């Protein structure tokens, strides 16, 4: 059976959104790092309402949460592809996976910095 692309604008976009939503659910329900980060995002959202953060703070917080989840999702996809292509340990694959994990680290540092700027003054 050959895959046939849907070229109509509306149904094609609807299918894309459906696949993206399924992918997000798979990430949240199967990947422990995403589960933790998603939970932190929920807690920070609750904290945002509790501390009545400004519109600008909401923008930065939402960006930071989305950045970490997005980069972690890409990292997970890269790791799955690498493991599929080369299931046994390989130094070059390990190097690539380390670089992808480094990207997550930078996104997390950015999010921690943004969260600190927003919330540390609320406790002082």
PDB file of C-alpha atoms in Angstrom:
ATOM      1  CA  UNK A   1       0.000   0.000   0.000  1.00  0.00           C
ATOM      2  CA  UNK A   2       1.462   3.303  -1.071  1.00  0.00           C
ATOM      3  CA  UNK A   3       1.233   6.397   1.121  1.00  0.00           C
ATOM      4  CA  UNK A   4      -0.798   9.070  -0.589  1.00  0.00           C
ATOM      5  CA  UNK A   5      -0.231  12.690   0.381  1.00  0.00           C
ATOM      6  CA  UNK A   6      -3.278  14.801   1.141  1.00  0.00           C
ATOM      7  CA  UNK A   7      -2.853  17.975  -0.898  1.00  0.00           C
ATOM      8  CA  UNK A   8      -5.977  19.767   0.279  1.00  0.00           C
ATOM      9  CA  UNK A   9      -5.150  22.636   2.581  1.00  0.00           C
ATOM     10  CA  UNK A  10      -7.585  22.042   5.432  1.00  0.00           C
ATOM     11  CA  UNK A  11      -7.454  18.258   5.753  1.00  0.00           C
ATOM     12  CA  UNK A  12      -3.698  18.233   5.191  1.00  0.00           C
ATOM     13  CA  UNK A  13      -3.160  20.716   8.037  1.00  0.00           C
ATOM     14  CA  UNK A  14      -5.622  18.864  10.254  1.00  0.00           C
ATOM     15  CA  UNK A  15      -3.697  15.624   9.743  1.00  0.00           C
ATOM     16  CA  UNK A  16      -0.416  17.409  10.526  1.00  0.00           C
ATOM     17  CA  UNK A  17      -1.819  18.810  13.765  1.00  0.00           C
ATOM     18  CA  UNK A  18      -3.190  15.366  14.665  1.00  0.00           C
ATOM     19  CA  UNK A  19       0.235  13.762  14.142  1.00  0.00           C
ATOM     20  CA  UNK A  20       1.904  16.518  16.158  1.00  0.00           C
ATOM     21  CA  UNK A  21      -0.574  16.069  19.016  1.00  0.00           C
ATOM     22  CA  UNK A  22      -0.023  12.284  18.993  1.00  0.00           C
ATOM     23  CA  UNK A  23       3.730  12.873  19.078  1.00  0.00           C
ATOM     24  CA  UNK A  24       3.410  15.239  22.036  1.00  0.00           C
ATOM     25  CA  UNK A  25       1.301  12.673  23.904  1.00  0.00           C
ATOM     26  CA  UNK A  26       3.864   9.955  23.154  1.00  0.00           C
ATOM     27  CA  UNK A  27       6.642  12.182  24.506  1.00  0.00           C
ATOM     28  CA  UNK A  28       4.740  13.041  27.678  1.00  0.00           C
ATOM     29  CA  UNK A  29       3.602   9.473  28.340  1.00  0.00           C
ATOM     30  CA  UNK A  30       6.780   7.526  27.516  1.00  0.00           C
ATOM     31  CA  UNK A  31       9.852   9.698  28.120  1.00  0.00           C
ATOM     32  CA  UNK A  32      10.815  10.256  31.751  1.00  0.00           C
ATOM     33  CA  UNK A  33      12.821  13.429  31.109  1.00  0.00           C
ATOM     34  CA  UNK A  34       9.836  14.980  29.325  1.00  0.00           C
ATOM     35  CA  UNK A  35       7.516  13.858  32.150  1.00  0.00           C
ATOM     36  CA  UNK A  36       9.715  15.658  34.672  1.00  0.00           C
ATOM     37  CA  UNK A  37      10.077  18.790  32.563  1.00  0.00           C
ATOM     38  CA  UNK A  38       6.371  18.856  31.713  1.00  0.00           C
ATOM     39  CA  UNK A  39       5.548  18.563  35.432  1.00  0.00           C
ATOM     40  CA  UNK A  40       7.934  21.425  36.217  1.00  0.00           C
ATOM     41  CA  UNK A  41       6.204  23.453  33.495  1.00  0.00           C
ATOM     42  CA  UNK A  42       2.821  22.811  35.124  1.00  0.00           C
ATOM     43  CA  UNK A  43       4.176  23.789  38.551  1.00  0.00           C
ATOM     44  CA  UNK A  44       5.650  26.985  37.122  1.00  0.00           C
ATOM     45  CA  UNK A  45       2.345  27.788  35.449  1.00  0.00           C
ATOM     46  CA  UNK A  46       0.574  27.383  38.794  1.00  0.00           C
ATOM     47  CA  UNK A  47       3.283  29.542  40.412  1.00  0.00           C
ATOM     48  CA  UNK A  48       2.720  32.179  37.745  1.00  0.00           C
ATOM     49  CA  UNK A  49      -0.943  32.440  38.686  1.00  0.00           C
ATOM     50  CA  UNK A  50      -0.149  32.364  42.406  1.00  0.00           C
ATOM     51  CA  UNK A  51       2.444  35.146  42.181  1.00  0.00           C
ATOM     52  CA  UNK A  52       0.398  37.074  39.604  1.00  0.00           C
ATOM     53  CA  UNK A  53       3.345  37.497  37.242  1.00  0.00           C
ATOM     54  CA  UNK A  54       3.224  40.192  34.580  1.00  0.00           C
ATOM     55  CA  UNK A  55       2.363  39.679  30.926  1.00  0.00           C
ATOM     56  CA  UNK A  56       6.046  40.014  30.014  1.00  0.00           C
ATOM     57  CA  UNK A  57       7.010  37.446  32.658  1.00  0.00           C
ATOM     58  CA  UNK A  58       4.347  35.095  31.248  1.00  0.00           C
ATOM     59  CA  UNK A  59       5.842  35.505  27.778  1.00  0.00           C
ATOM     60  CA  UNK A  60       9.340  34.650  28.968  1.00  0.00           C
ATOM     61  CA  UNK A  61       8.142  31.785  31.161  1.00  0.00           C
ATOM     62  CA  UNK A  62       6.038  30.283  28.372  1.00  0.00           C
ATOM     63  CA  UNK A  63       8.959  30.623  25.957  1.00  0.00           C
ATOM     64  CA  UNK A  64      11.326  28.936  28.424  1.00  0.00           C
ATOM     65  CA  UNK A  65       8.973  26.006  29.055  1.00  0.00           C
ATOM     66  CA  UNK A  66       8.352  25.552  25.333  1.00  0.00           C
ATOM     67  CA  UNK A  67      12.062  25.819  24.553  1.00  0.00           C
ATOM     68  CA  UNK A  68      13.051  23.090  27.001  1.00  0.00           C
ATOM     69  CA  UNK A  69      10.247  20.732  25.957  1.00  0.00           C
ATOM     70  CA  UNK A  70      10.953  21.300  22.259  1.00  0.00           C
ATOM     71  CA  UNK A  71      14.704  20.773  22.471  1.00  0.00           C
ATOM     72  CA  UNK A  72      14.201  17.723  24.700  1.00  0.00           C
ATOM     73  CA  UNK A  73      11.755  16.329  22.135  1.00  0.00           C
ATOM     74  CA  UNK A  74      14.281  16.810  19.338  1.00  0.00           C
ATOM     75  CA  UNK A  75      16.985  15.230  21.507  1.00  0.00           C
ATOM     76  CA  UNK A  76      14.750  12.231  22.168  1.00  0.00           C
ATOM     77  CA  UNK A  77      13.974  11.829  18.460  1.00  0.00           C
ATOM     78  CA  UNK A  78      17.672  11.990  17.594  1.00  0.00           C
ATOM     79  CA  UNK A  79      18.497   9.389  20.247  1.00  0.00           C
ATOM     80  CA  UNK A  80      15.762   7.058  18.966  1.00  0.00           C
ATOM     81  CA  UNK A  81      17.032   7.379  15.393  1.00  0.00           C
ATOM     82  CA  UNK A  82      20.634   6.803  16.489  1.00  0.00           C
ATOM     83  CA  UNK A  83      19.667   3.735  18.537  1.00  0.00           C
ATOM     84  CA  UNK A  84      17.650   2.375  15.616  1.00  0.00           C
ATOM     85  CA  UNK A  85      20.499   2.838  13.146  1.00  0.00           C
ATOM     86  CA  UNK A  86      23.202   1.579  15.486  1.00  0.00           C
ATOM     87  CA  UNK A  87      21.793  -0.319  18.510  1.00  0.00           C
ATOM     88  CA  UNK A  88      25.209  -1.185  19.965  1.00  0.00           C
ATOM     89  CA  UNK A  89      27.530   1.368  21.511  1.00  0.00           C
ATOM     90  CA  UNK A  90      29.385   3.416  18.931  1.00  0.00           C
ATOM     91  CA  UNK A  91      31.782   6.219  19.790  1.00  0.00           C
ATOM     92  CA  UNK A  92      30.595   8.495  16.956  1.00  0.00           C
ATOM     93  CA  UNK A  93      26.913   7.937  17.796  1.00  0.00           C
ATOM     94  CA  UNK A  94      27.732   8.610  21.455  1.00  0.00           C
ATOM     95  CA  UNK A  95      29.413  11.878  20.471  1.00  0.00           C
ATOM     96  CA  UNK A  96      26.332  12.943  18.489  1.00  0.00           C
ATOM     97  CA  UNK A  97      24.017  12.053  21.378  1.00  0.00           C
ATOM     98  CA  UNK A  98      26.219  14.021  23.789  1.00  0.00           C
ATOM     99  CA  UNK A  99      25.986  17.095  21.558  1.00  0.00           C
ATOM    100  CA  UNK A 100      22.186  16.809  21.451  1.00  0.00           C
ATOM    101  CA  UNK A 101      22.100  16.449  25.251  1.00  0.00           C
ATOM    102  CA  UNK A 102      24.277  19.561  25.433  1.00  0.00           C
ATOM    103  CA  UNK A 103      21.620  21.485  23.503  1.00  0.00           C
ATOM    104  CA  UNK A 104      19.055  20.423  26.118  1.00  0.00           C
ATOM    105  CA  UNK A 105      21.475  21.572  28.826  1.00  0.00           C
ATOM    106  CA  UNK A 106      21.716  25.053  27.255  1.00  0.00           C
ATOM    107  CA  UNK A 107      17.926  25.278  26.963  1.00  0.00           C
ATOM    108  CA  UNK A 108      17.547  24.214  30.604  1.00  0.00           C
ATOM    109  CA  UNK A 109      20.128  26.794  31.751  1.00  0.00           C
ATOM    110  CA  UNK A 110      18.209  29.455  29.838  1.00  0.00           C
ATOM    111  CA  UNK A 111      14.948  28.361  31.485  1.00  0.00           C
ATOM    112  CA  UNK A 112      16.524  28.312  34.952  1.00  0.00           C
ATOM    113  CA  UNK A 113      17.881  31.816  34.385  1.00  0.00           C
ATOM    114  CA  UNK A 114      14.479  33.098  33.251  1.00  0.00           C
ATOM    115  CA  UNK A 115      12.742  31.391  36.186  1.00  0.00           C
ATOM    116  CA  UNK A 116      15.270  32.833  38.621  1.00  0.00           C
ATOM    117  CA  UNK A 117      14.818  36.356  37.273  1.00  0.00           C
ATOM    118  CA  UNK A 118      11.040  36.020  37.601  1.00  0.00           C
ATOM    119  CA  UNK A 119      10.720  34.202  40.930  1.00  0.00           C
ATOM    120  CA  UNK A 120      13.699  35.067  43.153  1.00  0.00           C
ATOM    121  CA  UNK A 121      12.423  38.653  43.664  1.00  0.00           C
ATOM    122  CA  UNK A 122       9.031  37.245  44.680  1.00  0.00           C
ATOM    123  CA  UNK A 123      10.686  35.485  47.632  1.00  0.00           C
ATOM    124  CA  UNK A 124      12.879  38.406  48.717  1.00  0.00           C
TER     125      UNK A 124
END
